[in-house]
PDB file of C-alpha atoms in Angstrom:
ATOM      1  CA  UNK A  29      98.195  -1.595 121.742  1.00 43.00           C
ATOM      2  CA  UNK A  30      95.620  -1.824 119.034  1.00 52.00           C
ATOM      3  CA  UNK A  31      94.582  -5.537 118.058  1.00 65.00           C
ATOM      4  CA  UNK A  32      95.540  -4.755 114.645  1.00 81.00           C
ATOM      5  CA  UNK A  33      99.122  -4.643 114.159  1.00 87.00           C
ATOM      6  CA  UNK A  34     101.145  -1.833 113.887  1.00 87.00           C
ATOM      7  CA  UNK A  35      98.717   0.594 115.205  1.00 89.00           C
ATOM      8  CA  UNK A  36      96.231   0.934 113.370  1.00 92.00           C
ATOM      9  CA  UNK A  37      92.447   0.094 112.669  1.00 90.00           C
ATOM     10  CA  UNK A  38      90.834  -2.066 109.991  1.00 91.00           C
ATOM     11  CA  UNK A  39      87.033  -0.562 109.273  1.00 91.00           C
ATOM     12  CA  UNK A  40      84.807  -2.368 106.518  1.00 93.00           C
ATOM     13  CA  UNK A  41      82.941   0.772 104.790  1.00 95.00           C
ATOM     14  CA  UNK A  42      79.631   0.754 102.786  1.00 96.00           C
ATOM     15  CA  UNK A  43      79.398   4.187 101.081  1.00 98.00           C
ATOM     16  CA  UNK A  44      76.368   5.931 101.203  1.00 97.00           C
ATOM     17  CA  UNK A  45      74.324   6.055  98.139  1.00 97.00           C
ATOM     18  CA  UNK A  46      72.417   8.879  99.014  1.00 97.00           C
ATOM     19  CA  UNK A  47      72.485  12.248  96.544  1.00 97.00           C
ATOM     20  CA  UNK A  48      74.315  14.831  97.915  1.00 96.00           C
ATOM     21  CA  UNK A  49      73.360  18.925  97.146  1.00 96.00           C
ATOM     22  CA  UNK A  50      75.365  19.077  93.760  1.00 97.00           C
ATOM     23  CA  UNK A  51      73.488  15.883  92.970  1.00 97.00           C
ATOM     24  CA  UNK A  52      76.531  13.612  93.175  1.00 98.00           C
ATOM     25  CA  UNK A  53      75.857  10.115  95.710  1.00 98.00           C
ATOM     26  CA  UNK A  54      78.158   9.732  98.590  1.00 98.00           C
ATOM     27  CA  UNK A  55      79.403  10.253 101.548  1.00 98.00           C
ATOM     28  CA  UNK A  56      80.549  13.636 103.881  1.00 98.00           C
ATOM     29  CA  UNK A  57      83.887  15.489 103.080  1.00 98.00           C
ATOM     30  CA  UNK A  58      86.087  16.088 106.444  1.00 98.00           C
ATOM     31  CA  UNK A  59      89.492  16.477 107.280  1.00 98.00           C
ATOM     32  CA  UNK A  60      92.008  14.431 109.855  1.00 98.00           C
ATOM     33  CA  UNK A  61      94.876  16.328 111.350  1.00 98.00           C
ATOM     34  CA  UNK A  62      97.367  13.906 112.693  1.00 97.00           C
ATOM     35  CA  UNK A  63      95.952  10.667 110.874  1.00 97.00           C
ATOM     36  CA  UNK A  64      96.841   9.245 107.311  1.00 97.00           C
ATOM     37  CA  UNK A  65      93.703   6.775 106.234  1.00 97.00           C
ATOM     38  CA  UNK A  66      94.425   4.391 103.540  1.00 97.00           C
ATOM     39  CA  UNK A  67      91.421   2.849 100.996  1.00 98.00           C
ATOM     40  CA  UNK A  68      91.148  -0.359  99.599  1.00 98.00           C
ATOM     41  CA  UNK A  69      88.345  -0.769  97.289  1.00 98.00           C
ATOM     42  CA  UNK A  70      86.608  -4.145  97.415  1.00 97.00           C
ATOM     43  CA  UNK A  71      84.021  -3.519  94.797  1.00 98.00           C
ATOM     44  CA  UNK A  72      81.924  -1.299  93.116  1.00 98.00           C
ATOM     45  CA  UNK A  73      82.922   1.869  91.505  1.00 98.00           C
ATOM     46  CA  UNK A  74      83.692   5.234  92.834  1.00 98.00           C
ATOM     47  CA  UNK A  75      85.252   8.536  93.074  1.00 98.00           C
ATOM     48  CA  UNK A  76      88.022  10.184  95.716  1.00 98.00           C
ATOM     49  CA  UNK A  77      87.537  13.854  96.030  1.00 98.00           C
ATOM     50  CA  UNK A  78      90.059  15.321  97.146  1.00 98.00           C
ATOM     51  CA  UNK A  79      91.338  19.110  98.538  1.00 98.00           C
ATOM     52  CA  UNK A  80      94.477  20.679  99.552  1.00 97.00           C
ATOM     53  CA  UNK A  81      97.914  22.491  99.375  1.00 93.00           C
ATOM     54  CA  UNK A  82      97.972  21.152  95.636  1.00 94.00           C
ATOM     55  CA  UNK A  83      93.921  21.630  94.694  1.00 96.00           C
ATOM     56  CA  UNK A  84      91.267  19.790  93.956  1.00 97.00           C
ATOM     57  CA  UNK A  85      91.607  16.313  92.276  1.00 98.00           C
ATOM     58  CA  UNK A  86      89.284  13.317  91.827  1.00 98.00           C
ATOM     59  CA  UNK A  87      90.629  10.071  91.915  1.00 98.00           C
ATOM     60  CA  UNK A  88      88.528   7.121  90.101  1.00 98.00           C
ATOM     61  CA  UNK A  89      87.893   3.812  92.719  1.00 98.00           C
ATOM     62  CA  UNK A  90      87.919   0.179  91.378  1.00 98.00           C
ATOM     63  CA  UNK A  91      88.506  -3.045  92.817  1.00 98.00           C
ATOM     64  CA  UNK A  92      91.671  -3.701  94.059  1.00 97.00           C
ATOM     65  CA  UNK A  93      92.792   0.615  93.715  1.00 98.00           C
ATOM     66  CA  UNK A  94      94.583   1.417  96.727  1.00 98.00           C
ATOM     67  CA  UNK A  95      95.032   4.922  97.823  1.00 98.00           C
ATOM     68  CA  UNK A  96      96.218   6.976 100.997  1.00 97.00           C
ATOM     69  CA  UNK A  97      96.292  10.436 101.813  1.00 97.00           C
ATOM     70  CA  UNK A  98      98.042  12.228 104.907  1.00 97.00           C
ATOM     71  CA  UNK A  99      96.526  15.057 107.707  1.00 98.00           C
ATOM     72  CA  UNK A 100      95.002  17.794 105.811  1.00 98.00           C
ATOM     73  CA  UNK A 101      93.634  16.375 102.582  1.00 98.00           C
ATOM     74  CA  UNK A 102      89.781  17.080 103.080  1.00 98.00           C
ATOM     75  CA  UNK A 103      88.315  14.080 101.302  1.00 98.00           C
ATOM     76  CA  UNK A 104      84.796  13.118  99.971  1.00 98.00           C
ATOM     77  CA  UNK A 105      84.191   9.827  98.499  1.00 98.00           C
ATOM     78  CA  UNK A 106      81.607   9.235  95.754  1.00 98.00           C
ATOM     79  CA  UNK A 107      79.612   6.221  95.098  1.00 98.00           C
ATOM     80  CA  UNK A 108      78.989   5.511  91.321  1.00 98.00           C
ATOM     81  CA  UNK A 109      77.760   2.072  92.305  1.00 98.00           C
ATOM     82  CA  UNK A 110      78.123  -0.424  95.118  1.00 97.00           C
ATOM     83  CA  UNK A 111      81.245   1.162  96.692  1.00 98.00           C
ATOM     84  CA  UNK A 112      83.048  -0.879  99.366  1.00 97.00           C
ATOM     85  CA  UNK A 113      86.057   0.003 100.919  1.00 97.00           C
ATOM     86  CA  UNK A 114      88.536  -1.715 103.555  1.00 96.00           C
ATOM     87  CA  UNK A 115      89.733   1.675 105.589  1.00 96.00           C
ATOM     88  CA  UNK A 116      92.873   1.553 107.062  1.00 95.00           C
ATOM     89  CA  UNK A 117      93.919   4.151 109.693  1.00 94.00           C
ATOM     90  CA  UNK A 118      96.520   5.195 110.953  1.00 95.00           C
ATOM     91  CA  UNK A 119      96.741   5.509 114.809  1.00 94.00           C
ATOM     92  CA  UNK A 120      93.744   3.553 115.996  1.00 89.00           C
ATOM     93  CA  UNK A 121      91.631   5.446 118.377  1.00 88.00           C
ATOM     94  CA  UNK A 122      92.808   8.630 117.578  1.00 93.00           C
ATOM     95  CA  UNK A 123      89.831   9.093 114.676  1.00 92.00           C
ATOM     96  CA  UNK A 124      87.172   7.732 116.780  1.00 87.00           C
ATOM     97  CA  UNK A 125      88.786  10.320 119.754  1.00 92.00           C
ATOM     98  CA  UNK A 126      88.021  13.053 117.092  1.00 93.00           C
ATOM     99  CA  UNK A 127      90.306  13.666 114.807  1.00 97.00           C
ATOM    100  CA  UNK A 128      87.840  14.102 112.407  1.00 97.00           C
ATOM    101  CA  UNK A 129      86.342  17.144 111.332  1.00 98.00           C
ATOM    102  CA  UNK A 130      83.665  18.012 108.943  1.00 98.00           C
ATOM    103  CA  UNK A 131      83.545  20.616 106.285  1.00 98.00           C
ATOM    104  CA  UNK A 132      80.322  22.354 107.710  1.00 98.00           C
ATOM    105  CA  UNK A 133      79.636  25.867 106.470  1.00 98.00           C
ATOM    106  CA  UNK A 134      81.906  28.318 108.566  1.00 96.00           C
ATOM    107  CA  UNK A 135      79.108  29.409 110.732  1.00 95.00           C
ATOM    108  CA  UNK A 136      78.885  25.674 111.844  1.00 97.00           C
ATOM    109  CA  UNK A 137      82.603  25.331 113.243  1.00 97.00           C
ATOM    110  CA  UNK A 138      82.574  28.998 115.321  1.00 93.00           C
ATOM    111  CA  UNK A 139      82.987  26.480 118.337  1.00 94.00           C
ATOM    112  CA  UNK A 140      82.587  23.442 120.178  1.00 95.00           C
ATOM    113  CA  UNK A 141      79.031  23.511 120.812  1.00 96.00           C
ATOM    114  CA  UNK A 142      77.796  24.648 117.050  1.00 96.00           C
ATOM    115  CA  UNK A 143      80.107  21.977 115.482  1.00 97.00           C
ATOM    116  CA  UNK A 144      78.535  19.245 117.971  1.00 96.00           C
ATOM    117  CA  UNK A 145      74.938  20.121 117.428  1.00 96.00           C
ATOM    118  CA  UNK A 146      75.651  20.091 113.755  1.00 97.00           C
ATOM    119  CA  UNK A 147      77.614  16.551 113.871  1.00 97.00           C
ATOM    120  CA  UNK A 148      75.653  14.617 116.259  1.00 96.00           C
ATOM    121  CA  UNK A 149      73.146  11.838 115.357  1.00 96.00           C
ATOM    122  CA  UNK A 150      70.164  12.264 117.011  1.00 96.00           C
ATOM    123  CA  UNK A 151      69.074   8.811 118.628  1.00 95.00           C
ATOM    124  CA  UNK A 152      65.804   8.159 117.327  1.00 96.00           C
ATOM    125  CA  UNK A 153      66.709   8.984 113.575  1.00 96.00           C
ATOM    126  CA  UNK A 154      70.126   8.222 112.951  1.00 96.00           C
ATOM    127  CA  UNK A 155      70.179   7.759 109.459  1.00 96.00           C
ATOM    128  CA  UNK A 156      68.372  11.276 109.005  1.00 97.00           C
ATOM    129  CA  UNK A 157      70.676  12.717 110.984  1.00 97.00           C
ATOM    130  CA  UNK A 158      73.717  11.314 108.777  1.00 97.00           C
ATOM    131  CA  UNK A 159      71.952  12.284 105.755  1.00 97.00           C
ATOM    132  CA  UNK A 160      71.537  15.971 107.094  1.00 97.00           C
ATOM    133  CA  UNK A 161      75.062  15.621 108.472  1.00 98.00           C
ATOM    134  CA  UNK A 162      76.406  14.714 105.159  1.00 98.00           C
ATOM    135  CA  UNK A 163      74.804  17.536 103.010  1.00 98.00           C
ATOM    136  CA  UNK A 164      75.690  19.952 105.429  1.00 98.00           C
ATOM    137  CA  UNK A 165      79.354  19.078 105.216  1.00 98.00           C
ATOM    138  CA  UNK A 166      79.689  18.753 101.195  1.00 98.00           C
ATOM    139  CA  UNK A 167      77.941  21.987 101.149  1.00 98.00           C
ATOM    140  CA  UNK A 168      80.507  23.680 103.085  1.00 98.00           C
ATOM    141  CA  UNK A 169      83.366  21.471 100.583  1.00 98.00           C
ATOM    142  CA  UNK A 170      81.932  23.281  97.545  1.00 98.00           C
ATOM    143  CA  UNK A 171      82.696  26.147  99.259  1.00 97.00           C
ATOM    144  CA  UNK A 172      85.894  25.448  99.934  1.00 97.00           C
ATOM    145  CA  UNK A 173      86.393  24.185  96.680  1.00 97.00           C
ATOM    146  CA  UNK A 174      85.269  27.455  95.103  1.00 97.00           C
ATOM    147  CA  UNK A 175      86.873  29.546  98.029  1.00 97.00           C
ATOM    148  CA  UNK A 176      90.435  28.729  96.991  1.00 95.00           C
ATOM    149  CA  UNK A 177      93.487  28.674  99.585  1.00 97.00           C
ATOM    150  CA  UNK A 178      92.471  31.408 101.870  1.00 97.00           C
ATOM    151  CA  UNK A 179      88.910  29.347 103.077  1.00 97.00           C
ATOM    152  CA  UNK A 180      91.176  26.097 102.748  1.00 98.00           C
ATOM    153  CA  UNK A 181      93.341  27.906 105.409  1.00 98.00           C
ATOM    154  CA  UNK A 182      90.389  29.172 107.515  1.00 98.00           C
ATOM    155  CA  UNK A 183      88.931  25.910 107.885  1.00 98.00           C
ATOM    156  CA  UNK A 184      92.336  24.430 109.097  1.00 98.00           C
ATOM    157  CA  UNK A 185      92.397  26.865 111.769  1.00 98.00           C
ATOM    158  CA  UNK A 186      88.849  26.663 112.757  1.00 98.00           C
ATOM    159  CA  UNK A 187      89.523  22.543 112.606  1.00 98.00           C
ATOM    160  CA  UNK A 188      92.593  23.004 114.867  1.00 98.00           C
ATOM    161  CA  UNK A 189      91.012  25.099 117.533  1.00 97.00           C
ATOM    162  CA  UNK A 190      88.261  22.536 117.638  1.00 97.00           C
ATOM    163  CA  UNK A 191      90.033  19.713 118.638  1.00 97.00           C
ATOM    164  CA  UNK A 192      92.511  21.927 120.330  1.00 97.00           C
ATOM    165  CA  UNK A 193      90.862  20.989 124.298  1.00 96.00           C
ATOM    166  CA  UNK A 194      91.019  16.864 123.265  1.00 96.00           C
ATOM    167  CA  UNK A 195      94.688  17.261 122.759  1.00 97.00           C
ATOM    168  CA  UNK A 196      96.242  15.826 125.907  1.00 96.00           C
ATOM    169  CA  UNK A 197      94.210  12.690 125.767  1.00 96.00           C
ATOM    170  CA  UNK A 198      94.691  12.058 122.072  1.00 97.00           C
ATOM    171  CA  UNK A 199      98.393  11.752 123.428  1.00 96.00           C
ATOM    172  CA  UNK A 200      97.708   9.610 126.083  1.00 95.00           C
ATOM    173  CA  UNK A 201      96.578   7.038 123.221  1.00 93.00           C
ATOM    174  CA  UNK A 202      98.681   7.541 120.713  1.00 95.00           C
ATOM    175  CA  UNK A 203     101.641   6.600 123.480  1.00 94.00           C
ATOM    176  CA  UNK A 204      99.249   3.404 124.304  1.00 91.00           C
ATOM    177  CA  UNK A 205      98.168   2.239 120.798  1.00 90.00           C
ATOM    178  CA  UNK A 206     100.610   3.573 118.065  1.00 93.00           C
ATOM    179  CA  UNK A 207     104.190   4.734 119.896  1.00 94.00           C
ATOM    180  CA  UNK A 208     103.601   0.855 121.979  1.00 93.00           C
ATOM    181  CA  UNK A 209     103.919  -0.777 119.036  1.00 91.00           C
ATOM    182  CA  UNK A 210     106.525   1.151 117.334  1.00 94.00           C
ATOM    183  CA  UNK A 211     108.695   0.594 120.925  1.00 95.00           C
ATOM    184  CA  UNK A 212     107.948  -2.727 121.015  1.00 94.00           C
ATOM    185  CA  UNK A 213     109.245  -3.489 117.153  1.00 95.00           C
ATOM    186  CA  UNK A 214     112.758  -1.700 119.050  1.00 97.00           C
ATOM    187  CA  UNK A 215     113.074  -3.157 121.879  1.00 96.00           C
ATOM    188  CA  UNK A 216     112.582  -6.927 119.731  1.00 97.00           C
ATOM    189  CA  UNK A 217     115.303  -5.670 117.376  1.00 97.00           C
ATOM    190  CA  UNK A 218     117.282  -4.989 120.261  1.00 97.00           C
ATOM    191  CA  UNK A 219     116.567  -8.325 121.530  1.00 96.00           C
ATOM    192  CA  UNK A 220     117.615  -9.912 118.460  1.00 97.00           C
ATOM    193  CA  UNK A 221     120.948  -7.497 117.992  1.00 98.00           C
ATOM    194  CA  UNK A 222     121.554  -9.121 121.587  1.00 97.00           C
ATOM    195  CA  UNK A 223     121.256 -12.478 120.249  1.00 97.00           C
ATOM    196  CA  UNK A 224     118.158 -12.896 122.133  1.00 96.00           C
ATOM    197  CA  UNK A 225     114.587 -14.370 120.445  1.00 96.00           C
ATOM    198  CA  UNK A 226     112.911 -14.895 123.821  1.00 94.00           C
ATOM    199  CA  UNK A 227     109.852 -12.669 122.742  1.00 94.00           C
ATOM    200  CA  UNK A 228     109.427 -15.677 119.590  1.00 96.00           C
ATOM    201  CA  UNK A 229     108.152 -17.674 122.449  1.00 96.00           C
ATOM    202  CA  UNK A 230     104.943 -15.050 122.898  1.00 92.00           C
ATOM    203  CA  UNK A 231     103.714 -15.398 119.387  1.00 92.00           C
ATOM    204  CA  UNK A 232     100.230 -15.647 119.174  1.00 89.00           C
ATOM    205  CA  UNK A 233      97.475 -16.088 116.455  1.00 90.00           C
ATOM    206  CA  UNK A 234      94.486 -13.429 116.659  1.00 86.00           C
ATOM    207  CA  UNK A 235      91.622 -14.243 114.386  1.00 85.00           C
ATOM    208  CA  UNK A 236      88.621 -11.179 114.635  1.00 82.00           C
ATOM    209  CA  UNK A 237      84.749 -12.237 113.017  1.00 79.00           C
ATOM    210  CA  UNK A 238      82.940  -9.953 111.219  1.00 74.00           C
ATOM    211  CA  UNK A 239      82.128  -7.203 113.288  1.00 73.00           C
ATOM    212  CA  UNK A 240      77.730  -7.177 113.907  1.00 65.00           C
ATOM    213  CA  UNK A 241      76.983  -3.811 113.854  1.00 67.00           C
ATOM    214  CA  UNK A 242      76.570  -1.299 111.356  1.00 77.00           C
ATOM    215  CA  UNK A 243      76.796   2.206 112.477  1.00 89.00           C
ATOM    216  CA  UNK A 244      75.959   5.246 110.423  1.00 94.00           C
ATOM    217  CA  UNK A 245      79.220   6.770 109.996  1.00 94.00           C
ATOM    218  CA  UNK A 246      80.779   9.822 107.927  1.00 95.00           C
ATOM    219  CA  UNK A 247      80.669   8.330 104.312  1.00 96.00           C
ATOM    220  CA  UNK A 248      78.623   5.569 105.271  1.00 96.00           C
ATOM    221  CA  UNK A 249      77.686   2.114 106.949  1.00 94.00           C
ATOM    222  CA  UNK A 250      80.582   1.381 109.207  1.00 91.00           C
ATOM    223  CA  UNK A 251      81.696  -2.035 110.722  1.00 88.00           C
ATOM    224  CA  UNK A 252      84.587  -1.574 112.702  1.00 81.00           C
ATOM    225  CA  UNK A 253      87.040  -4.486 114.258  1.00 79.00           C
ATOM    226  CA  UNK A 254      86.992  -4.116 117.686  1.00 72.00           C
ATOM    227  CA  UNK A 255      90.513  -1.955 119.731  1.00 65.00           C
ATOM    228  CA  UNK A 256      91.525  -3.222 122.974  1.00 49.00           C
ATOM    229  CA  UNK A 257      92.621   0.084 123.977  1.00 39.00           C
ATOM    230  CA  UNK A 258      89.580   1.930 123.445  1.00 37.00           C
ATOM    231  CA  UNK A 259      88.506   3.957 126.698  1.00 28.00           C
TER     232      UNK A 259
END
């Protein structure tokens, strides 16, 4: 199980100010196909791009907005100064397993091998390689943005045969991590139907510091609380 309850994962977020291709500062549009993420803005100002079964729509960011979206909502975020976000995901492990996948120009996500060379940082210039990484991918969301449903459908495919081989051990966590803690929240409220409260006795207080490291991440500097599942 996740040391954040319920399953999920608690990442502090930085967005990048960099300009994008249509001009527009931010971070790289992608896509998550079994994970809902959740935003809460901290400070600064910002935009949510978003695109799916119902369109495009921007969303503006402030402190204290909260928003979610589920699988399939390719998303973008847009810094209009000093954007900070708490992320919230659902199924810990399960995003930094994969189940994330860029909007790269078609030619980008024929298979495996294209998408990695395309998403991978390269060690000795990571931030270069984000910064490539990112136009890439909001140069392939315009054009799903101006491509209408039938690209938005191509790229789910494409998406879904790319993460199709890392299926059996994104199970394999989501029965450690997320389905753990849902079974454990039944088998207490058994307990307590039973007239039991033994598992009271267990209760412990976890307290987590701010995590050191930065990484350079999709939409920007990332400083993730640590998993105690993570393999």
């Amino acid at each position: 199980m996740t040391v954040f309850p319920g399953g999920t994962g608690v990442t502090h977020l930085s967005v990048y100010d960099w300009p994008g291709p249509d001009g527009l500062p931010g971070g790289s549009a992608h896509v998550h196909l079994v994970c809902t993420e959740g935003y809460v803005v901290l400070e600064g100002r910002g935009r949510l791009q978003t695109l799916g079964a119902d369109g495009f729509a921007e969303t503006p960011l402030t402190p204290l907005t909260v928003a979610w979206f589920a699988p399939g909502i390719v998303h973008r975020l847009v810094n209009d100064g000093g954007l900070r976000i708490l992320v919230v995901m659902q199924n810990a492990g399960l995003p930094e397993a994969g189940d994330a996948v860029l909007t790269f120009p078609p030619s980008h996500l024929a298979d495996a091998a294209s998408y990695r060379a395309a998403a991978t940082l390269p060690s000795d210039d990571p931030a270069g390689g984000a910064r490539r990484r990112k136009d890439l991918a909001v140069e392939g969301f315009l054009g799903l943005r101006a491509g209408g449903p039938q690209a938005l459908a191509e790229f789910y495919a494409r998406a879904a045969a790319l993460v199709h081989d890392d299926l059996p051990a994104w199970h394999g966590r989501w029965r450690d991590g997320p389905l753990a803690a849902a079974t454990a929240t039944g088998n207490q409220l058994d307990h307590l139907t039973a007239g039991g409260f033994h598992h009271l006795h267990d209760g412990r207080l976890t307290v987590l510091s701010a995590p050191p490291t930065r990484g350079y991440g999709m939409c920007g500097r990332l400083a993730t609380y640590p998993q105690n599942n993570e393999r």
